[in-house]
JSON list of C-alpha atoms in Angstrom, two decimals:
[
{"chain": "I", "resi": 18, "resn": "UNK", "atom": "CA", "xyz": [17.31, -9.12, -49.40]},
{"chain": "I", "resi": 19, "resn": "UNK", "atom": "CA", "xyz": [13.80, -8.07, -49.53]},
{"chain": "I", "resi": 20, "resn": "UNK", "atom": "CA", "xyz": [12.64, -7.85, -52.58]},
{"chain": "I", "resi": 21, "resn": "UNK", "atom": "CA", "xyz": [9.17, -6.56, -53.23]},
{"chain": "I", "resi": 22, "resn": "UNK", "atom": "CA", "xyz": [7.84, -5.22, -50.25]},
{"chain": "I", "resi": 23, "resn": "UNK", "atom": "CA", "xyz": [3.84, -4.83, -50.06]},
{"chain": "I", "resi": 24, "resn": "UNK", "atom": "CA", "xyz": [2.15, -2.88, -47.11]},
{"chain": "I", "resi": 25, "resn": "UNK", "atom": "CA", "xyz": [-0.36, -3.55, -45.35]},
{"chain": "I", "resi": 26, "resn": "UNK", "atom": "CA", "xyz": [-0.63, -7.08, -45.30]},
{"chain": "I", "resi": 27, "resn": "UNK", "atom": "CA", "xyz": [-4.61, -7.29, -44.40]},
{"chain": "I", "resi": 28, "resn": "UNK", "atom": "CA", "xyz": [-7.11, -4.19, -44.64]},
{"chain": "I", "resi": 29, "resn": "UNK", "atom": "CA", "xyz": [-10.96, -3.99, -44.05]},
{"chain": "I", "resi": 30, "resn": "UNK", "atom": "CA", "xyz": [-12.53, -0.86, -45.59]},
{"chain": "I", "resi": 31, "resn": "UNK", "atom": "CA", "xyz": [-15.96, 0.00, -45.70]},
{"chain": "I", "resi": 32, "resn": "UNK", "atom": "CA", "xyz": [-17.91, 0.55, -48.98]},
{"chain": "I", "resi": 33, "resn": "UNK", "atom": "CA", "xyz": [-16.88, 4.09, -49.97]},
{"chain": "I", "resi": 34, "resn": "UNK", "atom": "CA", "xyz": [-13.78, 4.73, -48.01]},
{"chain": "I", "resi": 35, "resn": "UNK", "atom": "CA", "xyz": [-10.30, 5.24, -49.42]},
{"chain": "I", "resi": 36, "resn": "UNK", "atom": "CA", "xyz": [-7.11, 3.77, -48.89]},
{"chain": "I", "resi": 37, "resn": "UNK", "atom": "CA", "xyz": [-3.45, 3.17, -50.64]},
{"chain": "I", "resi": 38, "resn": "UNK", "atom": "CA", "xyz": [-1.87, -0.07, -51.12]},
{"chain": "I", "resi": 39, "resn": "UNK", "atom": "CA", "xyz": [1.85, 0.46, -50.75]},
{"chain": "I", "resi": 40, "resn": "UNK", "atom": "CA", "xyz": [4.94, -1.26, -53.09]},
{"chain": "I", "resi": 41, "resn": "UNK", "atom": "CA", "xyz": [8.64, -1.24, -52.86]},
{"chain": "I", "resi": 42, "resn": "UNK", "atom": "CA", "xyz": [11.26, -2.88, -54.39]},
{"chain": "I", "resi": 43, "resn": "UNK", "atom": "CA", "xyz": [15.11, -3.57, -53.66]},
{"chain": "I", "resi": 44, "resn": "UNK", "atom": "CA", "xyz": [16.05, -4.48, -57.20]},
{"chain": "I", "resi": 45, "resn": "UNK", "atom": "CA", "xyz": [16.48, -1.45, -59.44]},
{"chain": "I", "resi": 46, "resn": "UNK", "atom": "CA", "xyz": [13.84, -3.07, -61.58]},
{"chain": "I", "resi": 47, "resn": "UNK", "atom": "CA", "xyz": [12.62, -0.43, -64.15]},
{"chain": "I", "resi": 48, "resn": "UNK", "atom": "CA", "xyz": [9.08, -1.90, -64.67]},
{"chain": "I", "resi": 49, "resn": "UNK", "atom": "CA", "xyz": [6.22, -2.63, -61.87]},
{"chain": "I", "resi": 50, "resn": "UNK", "atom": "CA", "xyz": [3.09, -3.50, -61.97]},
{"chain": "I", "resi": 51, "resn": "UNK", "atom": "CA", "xyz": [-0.49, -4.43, -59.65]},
{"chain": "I", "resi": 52, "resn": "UNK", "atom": "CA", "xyz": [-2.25, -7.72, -59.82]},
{"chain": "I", "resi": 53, "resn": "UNK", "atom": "CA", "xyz": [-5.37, -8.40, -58.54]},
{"chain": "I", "resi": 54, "resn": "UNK", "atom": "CA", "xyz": [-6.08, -12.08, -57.50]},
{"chain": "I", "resi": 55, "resn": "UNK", "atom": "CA", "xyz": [-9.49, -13.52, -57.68]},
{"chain": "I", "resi": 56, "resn": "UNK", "atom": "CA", "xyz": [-10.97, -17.12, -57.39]},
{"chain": "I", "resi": 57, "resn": "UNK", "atom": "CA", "xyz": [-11.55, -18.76, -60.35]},
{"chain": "I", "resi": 58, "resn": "UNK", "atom": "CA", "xyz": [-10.04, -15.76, -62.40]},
{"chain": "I", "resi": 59, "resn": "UNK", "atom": "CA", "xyz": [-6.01, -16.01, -62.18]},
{"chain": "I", "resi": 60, "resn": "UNK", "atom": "CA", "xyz": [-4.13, -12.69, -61.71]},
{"chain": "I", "resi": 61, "resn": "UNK", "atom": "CA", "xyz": [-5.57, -9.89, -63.18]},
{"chain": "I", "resi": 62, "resn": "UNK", "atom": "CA", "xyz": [-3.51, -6.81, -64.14]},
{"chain": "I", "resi": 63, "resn": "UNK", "atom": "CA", "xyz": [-4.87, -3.51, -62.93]},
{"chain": "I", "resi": 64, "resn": "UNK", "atom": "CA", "xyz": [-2.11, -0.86, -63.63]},
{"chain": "I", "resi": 65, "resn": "UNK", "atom": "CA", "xyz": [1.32, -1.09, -64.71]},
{"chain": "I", "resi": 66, "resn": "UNK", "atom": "CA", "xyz": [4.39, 0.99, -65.13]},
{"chain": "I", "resi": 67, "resn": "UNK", "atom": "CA", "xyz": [7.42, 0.34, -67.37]},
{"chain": "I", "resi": 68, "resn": "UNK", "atom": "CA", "xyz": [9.55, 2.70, -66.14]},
{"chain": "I", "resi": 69, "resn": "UNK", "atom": "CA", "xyz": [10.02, 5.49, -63.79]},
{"chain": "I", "resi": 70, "resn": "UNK", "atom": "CA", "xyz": [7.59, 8.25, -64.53]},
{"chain": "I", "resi": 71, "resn": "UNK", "atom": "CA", "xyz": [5.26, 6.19, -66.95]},
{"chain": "I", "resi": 72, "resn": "UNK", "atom": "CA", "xyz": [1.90, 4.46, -65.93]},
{"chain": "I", "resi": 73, "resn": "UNK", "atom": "CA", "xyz": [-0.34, 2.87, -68.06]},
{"chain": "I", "resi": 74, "resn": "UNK", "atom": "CA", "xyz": [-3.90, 0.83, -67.38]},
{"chain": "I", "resi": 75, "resn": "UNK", "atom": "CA", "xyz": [-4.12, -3.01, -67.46]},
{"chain": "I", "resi": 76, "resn": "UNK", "atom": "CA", "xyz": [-7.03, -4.75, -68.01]},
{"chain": "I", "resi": 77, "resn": "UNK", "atom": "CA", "xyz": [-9.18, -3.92, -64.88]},
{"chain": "I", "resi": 78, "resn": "UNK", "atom": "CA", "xyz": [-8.07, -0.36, -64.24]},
{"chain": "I", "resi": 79, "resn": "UNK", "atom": "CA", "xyz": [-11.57, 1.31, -63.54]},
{"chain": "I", "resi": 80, "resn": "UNK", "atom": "CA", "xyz": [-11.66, 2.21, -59.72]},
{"chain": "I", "resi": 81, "resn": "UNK", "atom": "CA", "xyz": [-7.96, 2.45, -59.06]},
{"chain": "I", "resi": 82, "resn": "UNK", "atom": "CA", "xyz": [-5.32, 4.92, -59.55]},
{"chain": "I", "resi": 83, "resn": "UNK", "atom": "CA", "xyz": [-1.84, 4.67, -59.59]},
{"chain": "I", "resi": 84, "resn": "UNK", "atom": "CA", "xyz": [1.52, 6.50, -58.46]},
{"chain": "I", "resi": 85, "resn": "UNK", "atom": "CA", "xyz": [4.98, 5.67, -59.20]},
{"chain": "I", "resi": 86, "resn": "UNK", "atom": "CA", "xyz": [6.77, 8.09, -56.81]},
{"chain": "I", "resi": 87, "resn": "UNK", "atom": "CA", "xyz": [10.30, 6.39, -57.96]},
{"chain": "I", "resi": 88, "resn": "UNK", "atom": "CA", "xyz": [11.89, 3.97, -59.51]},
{"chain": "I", "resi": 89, "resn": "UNK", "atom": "CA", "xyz": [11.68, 1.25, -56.56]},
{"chain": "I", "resi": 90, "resn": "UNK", "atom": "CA", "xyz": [7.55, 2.74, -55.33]},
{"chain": "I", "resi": 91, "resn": "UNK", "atom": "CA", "xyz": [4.35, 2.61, -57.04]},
{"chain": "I", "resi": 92, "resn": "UNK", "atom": "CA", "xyz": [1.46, 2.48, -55.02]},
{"chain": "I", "resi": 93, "resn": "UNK", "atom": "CA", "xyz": [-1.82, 1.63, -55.68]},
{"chain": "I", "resi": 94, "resn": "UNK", "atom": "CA", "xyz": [-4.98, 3.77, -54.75]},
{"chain": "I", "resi": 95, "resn": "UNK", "atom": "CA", "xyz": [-8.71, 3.44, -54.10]},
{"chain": "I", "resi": 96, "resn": "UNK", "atom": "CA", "xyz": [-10.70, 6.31, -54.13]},
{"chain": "I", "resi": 97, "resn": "UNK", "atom": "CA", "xyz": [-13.47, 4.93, -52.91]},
{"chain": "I", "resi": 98, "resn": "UNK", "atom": "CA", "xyz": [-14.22, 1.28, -52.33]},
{"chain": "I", "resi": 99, "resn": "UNK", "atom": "CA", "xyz": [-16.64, -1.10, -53.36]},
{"chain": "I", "resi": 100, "resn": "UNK", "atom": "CA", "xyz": [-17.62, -4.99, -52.49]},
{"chain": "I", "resi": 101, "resn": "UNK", "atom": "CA", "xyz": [-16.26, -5.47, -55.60]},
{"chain": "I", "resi": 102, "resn": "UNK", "atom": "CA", "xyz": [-12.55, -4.68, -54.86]},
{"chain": "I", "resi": 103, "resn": "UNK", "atom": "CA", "xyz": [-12.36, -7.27, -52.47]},
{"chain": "I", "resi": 104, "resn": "UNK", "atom": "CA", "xyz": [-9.49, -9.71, -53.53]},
{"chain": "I", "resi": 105, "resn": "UNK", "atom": "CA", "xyz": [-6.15, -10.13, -53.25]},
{"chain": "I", "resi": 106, "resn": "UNK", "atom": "CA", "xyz": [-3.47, -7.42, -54.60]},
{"chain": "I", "resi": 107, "resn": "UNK", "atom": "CA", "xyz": [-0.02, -8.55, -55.85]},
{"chain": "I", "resi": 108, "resn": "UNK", "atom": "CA", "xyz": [2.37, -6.15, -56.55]},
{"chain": "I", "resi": 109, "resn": "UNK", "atom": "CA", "xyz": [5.57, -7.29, -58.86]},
{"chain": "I", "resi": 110, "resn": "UNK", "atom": "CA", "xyz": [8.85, -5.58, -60.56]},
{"chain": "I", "resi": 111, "resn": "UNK", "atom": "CA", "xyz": [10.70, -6.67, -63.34]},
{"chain": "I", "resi": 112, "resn": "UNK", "atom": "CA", "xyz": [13.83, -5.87, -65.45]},
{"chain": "I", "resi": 113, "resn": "UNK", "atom": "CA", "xyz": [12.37, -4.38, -68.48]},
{"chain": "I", "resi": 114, "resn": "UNK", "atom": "CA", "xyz": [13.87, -5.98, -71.79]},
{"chain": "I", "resi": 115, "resn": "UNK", "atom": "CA", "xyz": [15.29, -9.09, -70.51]},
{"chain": "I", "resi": 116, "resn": "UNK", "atom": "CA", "xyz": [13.98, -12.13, -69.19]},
{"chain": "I", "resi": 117, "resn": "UNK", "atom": "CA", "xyz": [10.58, -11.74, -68.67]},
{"chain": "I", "resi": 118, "resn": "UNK", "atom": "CA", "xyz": [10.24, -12.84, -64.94]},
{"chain": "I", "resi": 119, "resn": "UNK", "atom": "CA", "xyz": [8.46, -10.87, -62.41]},
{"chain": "I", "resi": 120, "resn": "UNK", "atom": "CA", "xyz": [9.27, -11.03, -58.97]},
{"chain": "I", "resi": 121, "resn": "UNK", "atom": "CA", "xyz": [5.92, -11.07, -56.34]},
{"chain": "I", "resi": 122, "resn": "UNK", "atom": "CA", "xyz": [5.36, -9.37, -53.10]},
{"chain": "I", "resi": 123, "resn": "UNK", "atom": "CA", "xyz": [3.54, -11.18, -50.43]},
{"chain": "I", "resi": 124, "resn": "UNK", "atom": "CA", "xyz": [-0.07, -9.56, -51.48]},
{"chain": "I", "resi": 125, "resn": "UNK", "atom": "CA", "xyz": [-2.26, -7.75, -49.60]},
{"chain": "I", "resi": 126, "resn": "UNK", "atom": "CA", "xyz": [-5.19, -9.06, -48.59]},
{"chain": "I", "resi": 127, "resn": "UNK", "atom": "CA", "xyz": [-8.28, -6.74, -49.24]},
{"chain": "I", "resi": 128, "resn": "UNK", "atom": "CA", "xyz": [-11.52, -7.21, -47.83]},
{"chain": "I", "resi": 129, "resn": "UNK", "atom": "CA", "xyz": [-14.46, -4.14, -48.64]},
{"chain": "I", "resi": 130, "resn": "UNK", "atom": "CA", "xyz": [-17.82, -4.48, -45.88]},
{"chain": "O", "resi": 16, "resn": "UNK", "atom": "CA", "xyz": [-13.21, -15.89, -73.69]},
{"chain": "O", "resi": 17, "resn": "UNK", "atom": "CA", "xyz": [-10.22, -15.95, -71.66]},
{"chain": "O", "resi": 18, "resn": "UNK", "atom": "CA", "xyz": [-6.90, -15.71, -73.09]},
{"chain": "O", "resi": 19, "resn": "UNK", "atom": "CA", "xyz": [-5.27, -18.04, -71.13]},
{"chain": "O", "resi": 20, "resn": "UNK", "atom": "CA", "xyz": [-7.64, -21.12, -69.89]},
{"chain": "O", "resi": 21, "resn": "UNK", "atom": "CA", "xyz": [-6.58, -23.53, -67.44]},
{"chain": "O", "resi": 22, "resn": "UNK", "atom": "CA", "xyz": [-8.19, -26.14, -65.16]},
{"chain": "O", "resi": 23, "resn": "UNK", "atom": "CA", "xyz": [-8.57, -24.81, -61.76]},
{"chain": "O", "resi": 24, "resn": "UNK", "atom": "CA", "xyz": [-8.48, -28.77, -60.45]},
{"chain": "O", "resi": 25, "resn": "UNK", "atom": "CA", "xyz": [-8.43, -29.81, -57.91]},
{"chain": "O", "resi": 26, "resn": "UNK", "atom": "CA", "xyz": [-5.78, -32.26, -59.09]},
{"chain": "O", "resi": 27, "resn": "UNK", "atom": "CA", "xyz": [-5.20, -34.58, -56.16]},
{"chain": "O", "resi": 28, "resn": "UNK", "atom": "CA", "xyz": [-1.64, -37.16, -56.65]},
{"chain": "O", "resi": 29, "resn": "UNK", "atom": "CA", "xyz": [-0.19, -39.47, -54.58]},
{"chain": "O", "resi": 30, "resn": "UNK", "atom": "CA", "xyz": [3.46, -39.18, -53.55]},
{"chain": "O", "resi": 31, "resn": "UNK", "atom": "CA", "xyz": [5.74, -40.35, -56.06]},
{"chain": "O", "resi": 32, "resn": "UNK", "atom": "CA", "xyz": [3.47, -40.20, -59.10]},
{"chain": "O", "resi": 33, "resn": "UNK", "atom": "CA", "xyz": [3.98, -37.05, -62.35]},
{"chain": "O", "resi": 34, "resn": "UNK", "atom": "CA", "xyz": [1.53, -34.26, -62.00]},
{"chain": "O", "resi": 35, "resn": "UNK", "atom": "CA", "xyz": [0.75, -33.31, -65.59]},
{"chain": "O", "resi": 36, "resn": "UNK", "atom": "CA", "xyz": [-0.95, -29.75, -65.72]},
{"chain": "O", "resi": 37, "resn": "UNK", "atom": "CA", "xyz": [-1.74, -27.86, -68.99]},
{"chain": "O", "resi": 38, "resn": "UNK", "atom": "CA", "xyz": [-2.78, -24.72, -70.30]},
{"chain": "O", "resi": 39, "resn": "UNK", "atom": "CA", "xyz": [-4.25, -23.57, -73.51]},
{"chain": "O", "resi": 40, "resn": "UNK", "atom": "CA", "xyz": [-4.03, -19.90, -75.37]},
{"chain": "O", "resi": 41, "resn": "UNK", "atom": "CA", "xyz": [-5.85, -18.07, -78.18]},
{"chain": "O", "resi": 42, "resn": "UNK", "atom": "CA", "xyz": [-3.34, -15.65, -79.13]},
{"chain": "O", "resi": 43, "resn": "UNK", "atom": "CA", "xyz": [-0.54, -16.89, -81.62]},
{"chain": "O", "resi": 44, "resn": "UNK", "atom": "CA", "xyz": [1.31, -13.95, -80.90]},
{"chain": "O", "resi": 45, "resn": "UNK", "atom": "CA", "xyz": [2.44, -15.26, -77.08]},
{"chain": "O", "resi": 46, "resn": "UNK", "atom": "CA", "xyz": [6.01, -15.93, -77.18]},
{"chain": "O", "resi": 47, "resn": "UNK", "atom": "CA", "xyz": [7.09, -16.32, -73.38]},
{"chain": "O", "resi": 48, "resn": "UNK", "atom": "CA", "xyz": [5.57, -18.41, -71.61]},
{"chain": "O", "resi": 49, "resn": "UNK", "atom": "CA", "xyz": [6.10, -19.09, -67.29]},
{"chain": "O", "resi": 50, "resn": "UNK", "atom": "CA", "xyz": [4.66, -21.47, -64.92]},
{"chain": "O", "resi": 51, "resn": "UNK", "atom": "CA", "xyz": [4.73, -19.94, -61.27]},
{"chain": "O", "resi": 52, "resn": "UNK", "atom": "CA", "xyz": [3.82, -21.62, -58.32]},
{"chain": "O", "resi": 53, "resn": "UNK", "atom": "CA", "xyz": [2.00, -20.81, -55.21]},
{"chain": "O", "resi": 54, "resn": "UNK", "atom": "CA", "xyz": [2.08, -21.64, -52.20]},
{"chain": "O", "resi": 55, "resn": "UNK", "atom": "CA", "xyz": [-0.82, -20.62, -50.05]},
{"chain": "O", "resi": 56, "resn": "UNK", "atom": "CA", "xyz": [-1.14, -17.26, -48.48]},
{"chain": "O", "resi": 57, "resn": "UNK", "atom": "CA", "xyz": [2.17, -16.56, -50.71]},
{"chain": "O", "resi": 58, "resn": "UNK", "atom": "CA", "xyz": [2.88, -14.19, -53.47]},
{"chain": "O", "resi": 59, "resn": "UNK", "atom": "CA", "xyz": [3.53, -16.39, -56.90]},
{"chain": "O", "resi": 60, "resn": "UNK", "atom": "CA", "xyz": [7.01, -17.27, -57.90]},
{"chain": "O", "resi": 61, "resn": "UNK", "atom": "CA", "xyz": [8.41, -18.19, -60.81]},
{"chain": "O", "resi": 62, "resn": "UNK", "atom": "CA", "xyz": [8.99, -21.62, -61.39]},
{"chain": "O", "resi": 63, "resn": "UNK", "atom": "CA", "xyz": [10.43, -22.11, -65.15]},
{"chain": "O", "resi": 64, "resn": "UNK", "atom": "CA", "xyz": [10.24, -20.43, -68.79]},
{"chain": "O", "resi": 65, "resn": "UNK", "atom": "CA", "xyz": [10.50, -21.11, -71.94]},
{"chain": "O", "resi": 66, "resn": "UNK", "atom": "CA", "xyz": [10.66, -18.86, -74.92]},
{"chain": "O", "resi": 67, "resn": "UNK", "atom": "CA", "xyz": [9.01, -20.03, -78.21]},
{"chain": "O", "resi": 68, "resn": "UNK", "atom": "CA", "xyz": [8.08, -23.68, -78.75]},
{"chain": "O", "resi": 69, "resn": "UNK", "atom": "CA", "xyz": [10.07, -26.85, -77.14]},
{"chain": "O", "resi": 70, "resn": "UNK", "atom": "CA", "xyz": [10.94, -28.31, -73.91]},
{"chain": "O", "resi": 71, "resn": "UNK", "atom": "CA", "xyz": [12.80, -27.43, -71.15]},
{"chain": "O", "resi": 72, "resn": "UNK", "atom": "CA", "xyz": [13.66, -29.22, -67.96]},
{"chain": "O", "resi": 73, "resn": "UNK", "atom": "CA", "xyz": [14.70, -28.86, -64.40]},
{"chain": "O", "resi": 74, "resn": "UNK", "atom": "CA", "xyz": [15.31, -31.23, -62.15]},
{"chain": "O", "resi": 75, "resn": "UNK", "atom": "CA", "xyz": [11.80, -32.83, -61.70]},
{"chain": "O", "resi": 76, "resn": "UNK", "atom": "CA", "xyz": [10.23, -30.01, -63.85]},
{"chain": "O", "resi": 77, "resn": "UNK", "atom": "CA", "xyz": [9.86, -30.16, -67.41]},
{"chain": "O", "resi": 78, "resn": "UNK", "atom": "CA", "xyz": [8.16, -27.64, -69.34]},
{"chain": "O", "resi": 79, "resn": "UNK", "atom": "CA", "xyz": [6.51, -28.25, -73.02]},
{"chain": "O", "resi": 80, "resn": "UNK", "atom": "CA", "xyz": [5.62, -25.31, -75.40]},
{"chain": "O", "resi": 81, "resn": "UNK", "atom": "CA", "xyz": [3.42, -26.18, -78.52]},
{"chain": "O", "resi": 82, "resn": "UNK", "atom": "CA", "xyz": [2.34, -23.10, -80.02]},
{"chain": "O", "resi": 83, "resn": "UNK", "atom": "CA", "xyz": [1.20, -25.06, -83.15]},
{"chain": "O", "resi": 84, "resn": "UNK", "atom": "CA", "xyz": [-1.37, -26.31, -80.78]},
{"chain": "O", "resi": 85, "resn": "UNK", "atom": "CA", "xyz": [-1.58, -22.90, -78.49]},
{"chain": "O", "resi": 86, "resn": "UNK", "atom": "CA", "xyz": [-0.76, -25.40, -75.48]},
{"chain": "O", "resi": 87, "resn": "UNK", "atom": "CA", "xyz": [1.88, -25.69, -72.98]},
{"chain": "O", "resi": 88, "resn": "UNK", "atom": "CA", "xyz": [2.31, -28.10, -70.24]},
{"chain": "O", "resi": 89, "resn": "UNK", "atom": "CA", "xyz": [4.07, -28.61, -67.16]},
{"chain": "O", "resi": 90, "resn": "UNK", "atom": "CA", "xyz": [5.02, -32.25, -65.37]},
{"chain": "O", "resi": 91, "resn": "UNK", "atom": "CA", "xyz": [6.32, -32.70, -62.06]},
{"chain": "O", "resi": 92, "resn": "UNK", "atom": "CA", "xyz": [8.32, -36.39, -61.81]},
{"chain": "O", "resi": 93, "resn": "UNK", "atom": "CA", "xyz": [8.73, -37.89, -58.59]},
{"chain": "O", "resi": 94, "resn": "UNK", "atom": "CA", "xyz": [6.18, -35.45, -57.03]},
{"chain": "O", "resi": 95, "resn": "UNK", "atom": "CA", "xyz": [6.23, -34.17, -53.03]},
{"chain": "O", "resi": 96, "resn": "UNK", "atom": "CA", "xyz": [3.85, -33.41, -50.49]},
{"chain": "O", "resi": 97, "resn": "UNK", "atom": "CA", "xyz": [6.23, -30.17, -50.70]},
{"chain": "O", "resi": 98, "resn": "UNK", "atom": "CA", "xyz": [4.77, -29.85, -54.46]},
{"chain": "O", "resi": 99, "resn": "UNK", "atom": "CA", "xyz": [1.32, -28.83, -53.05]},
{"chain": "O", "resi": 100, "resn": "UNK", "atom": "CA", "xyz": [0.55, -25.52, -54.18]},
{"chain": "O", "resi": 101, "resn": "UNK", "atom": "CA", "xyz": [-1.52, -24.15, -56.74]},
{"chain": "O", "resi": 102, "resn": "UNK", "atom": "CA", "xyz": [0.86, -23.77, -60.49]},
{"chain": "O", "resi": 103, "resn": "UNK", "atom": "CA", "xyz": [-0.62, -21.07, -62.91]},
{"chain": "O", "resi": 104, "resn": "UNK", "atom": "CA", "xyz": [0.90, -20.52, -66.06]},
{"chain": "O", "resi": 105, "resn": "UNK", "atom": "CA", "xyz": [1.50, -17.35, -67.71]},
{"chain": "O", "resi": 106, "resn": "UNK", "atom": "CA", "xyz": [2.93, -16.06, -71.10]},
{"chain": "O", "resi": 107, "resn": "UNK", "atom": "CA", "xyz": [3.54, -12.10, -72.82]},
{"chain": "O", "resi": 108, "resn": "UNK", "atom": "CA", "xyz": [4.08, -11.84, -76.27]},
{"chain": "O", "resi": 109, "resn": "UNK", "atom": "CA", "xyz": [6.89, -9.10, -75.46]},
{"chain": "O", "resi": 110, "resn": "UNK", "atom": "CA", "xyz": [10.06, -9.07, -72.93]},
{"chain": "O", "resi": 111, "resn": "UNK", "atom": "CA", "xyz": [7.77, -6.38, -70.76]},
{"chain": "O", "resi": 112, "resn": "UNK", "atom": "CA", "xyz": [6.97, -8.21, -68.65]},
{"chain": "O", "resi": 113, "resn": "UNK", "atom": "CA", "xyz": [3.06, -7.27, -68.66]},
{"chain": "O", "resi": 114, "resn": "UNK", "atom": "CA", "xyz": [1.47, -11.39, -68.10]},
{"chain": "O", "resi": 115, "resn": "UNK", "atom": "CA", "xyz": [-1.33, -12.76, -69.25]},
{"chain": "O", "resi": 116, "resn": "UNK", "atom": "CA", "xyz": [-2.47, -15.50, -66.13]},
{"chain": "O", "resi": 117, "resn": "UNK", "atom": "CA", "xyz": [-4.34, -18.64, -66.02]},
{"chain": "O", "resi": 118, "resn": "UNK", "atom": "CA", "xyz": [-6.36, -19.18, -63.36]},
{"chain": "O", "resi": 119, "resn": "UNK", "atom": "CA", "xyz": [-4.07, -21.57, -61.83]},
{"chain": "O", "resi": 120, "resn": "UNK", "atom": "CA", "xyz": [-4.39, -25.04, -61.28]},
{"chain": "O", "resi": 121, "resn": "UNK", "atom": "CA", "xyz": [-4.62, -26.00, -57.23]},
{"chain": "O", "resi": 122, "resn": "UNK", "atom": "CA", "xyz": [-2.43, -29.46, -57.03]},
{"chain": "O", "resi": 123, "resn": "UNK", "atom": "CA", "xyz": [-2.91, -31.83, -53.35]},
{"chain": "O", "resi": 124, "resn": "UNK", "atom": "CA", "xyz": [-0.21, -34.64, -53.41]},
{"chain": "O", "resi": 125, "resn": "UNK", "atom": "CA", "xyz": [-0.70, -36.90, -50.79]},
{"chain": "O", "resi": 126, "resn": "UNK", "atom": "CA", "xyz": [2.12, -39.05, -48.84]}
]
């Protein structure tokens, strides 16, 4: 039973390259969403998606894009990266319209030279 | 201002003793409210919830919801070196799903 399955674990970019964070989930959850993780500043939600064919921004959006290819993928994308974007990216699904709880992948841990 | 505020401790315990952590909120309209916990180098996972105001407990967790006050607490009884983690609470005002963090509180308890 995996769960929520994040990939890579560990990337080093340079400033200005792209890459895609990766996302899956085993649980027919309708609803996913990306998390940034920062010291000092809790979890941070960059983009979200309630449902299959439906993406909408979070609060720190600017810099990323988003797919959701299908109900159990949505991967996260950036374009080109900065310093800034270093941190720590959760991805997370949850049943939409019951209990609120939102399962975690492992993270992926982000580092921009 | 944050949303959500909570100490990011330290908050250092010795085996055996109740680790009290709180957080406090500015928007009335929060309904569900989470604490996760996690462990280092881990994703979060979801420790207990509570919907609206009152207590709820589990085993050595009990969980305290005072939106009078906008504050919510967690205590840990009987606490374990296993308890070390860092505990961040979260709450939505809607069953979405979409959470509103605090900055988590990093908890050391020491045999």
């Amino acid at each position: 039973n995996a769960g929520v399955t994040q990939t890579p674990k560990f990337q080093v970019l340079k400033t200005g390259q792209s890459m895609t964070l990766q996302c899956a989930q085993d649980m027919n959850h309708n609803s996913m969403y990306w998390y940034r993780q920062d010291p000092g500043m809790g979890l941070r939600l960059i983009y979200y998606s309630a449902s299959e064919g439906t993406t909408d921004k979070g609060e720190v959006p600017n810099g990323y894009n988003v797919s959701r290819l299908n109900k159990r993928e949505f991967s996260l994308r950036l374009e080109s990266a900065a310093p800034s974007q270093t941190s720590v990216y959760f991805c997370a699904s949850s049943e939409t319209g019951q209990l609120t709880e939102a399962f975690f992948g492992q993270g992926t841990r982000l580092t921009v030279v | 201002q944050k949303e959500v505020e909570q100490d990011p401790g330290p908050l250092s315990v010795p085996e055996g003793a109740i680790v009290s952590l709180n957080c406090t909120y500015s928007n009335s309209a929060f309904q569900y409210f989470m604490w996760y916990r996690q462990y280092s180098r881990k994703g979060p996972e979801l420790l207990m919830y509570t919907y609206s105001s009152g207590n709820k407990e589990d085993g050595r967790f009990t969980a305290q919801v005072d939106k009078s006050s906008k504050y919510i607490s967690l205590f840990i009884r009987d606490s374990q070196p296993s308890d070390s983690a860092t505990y961040l609470c979260a709450m939505t005002t809607d069953s979405w799903g979409k959470l509103q963090f605090g900055a988590g509180t990093q908890v050391v308890v020491t045999p």
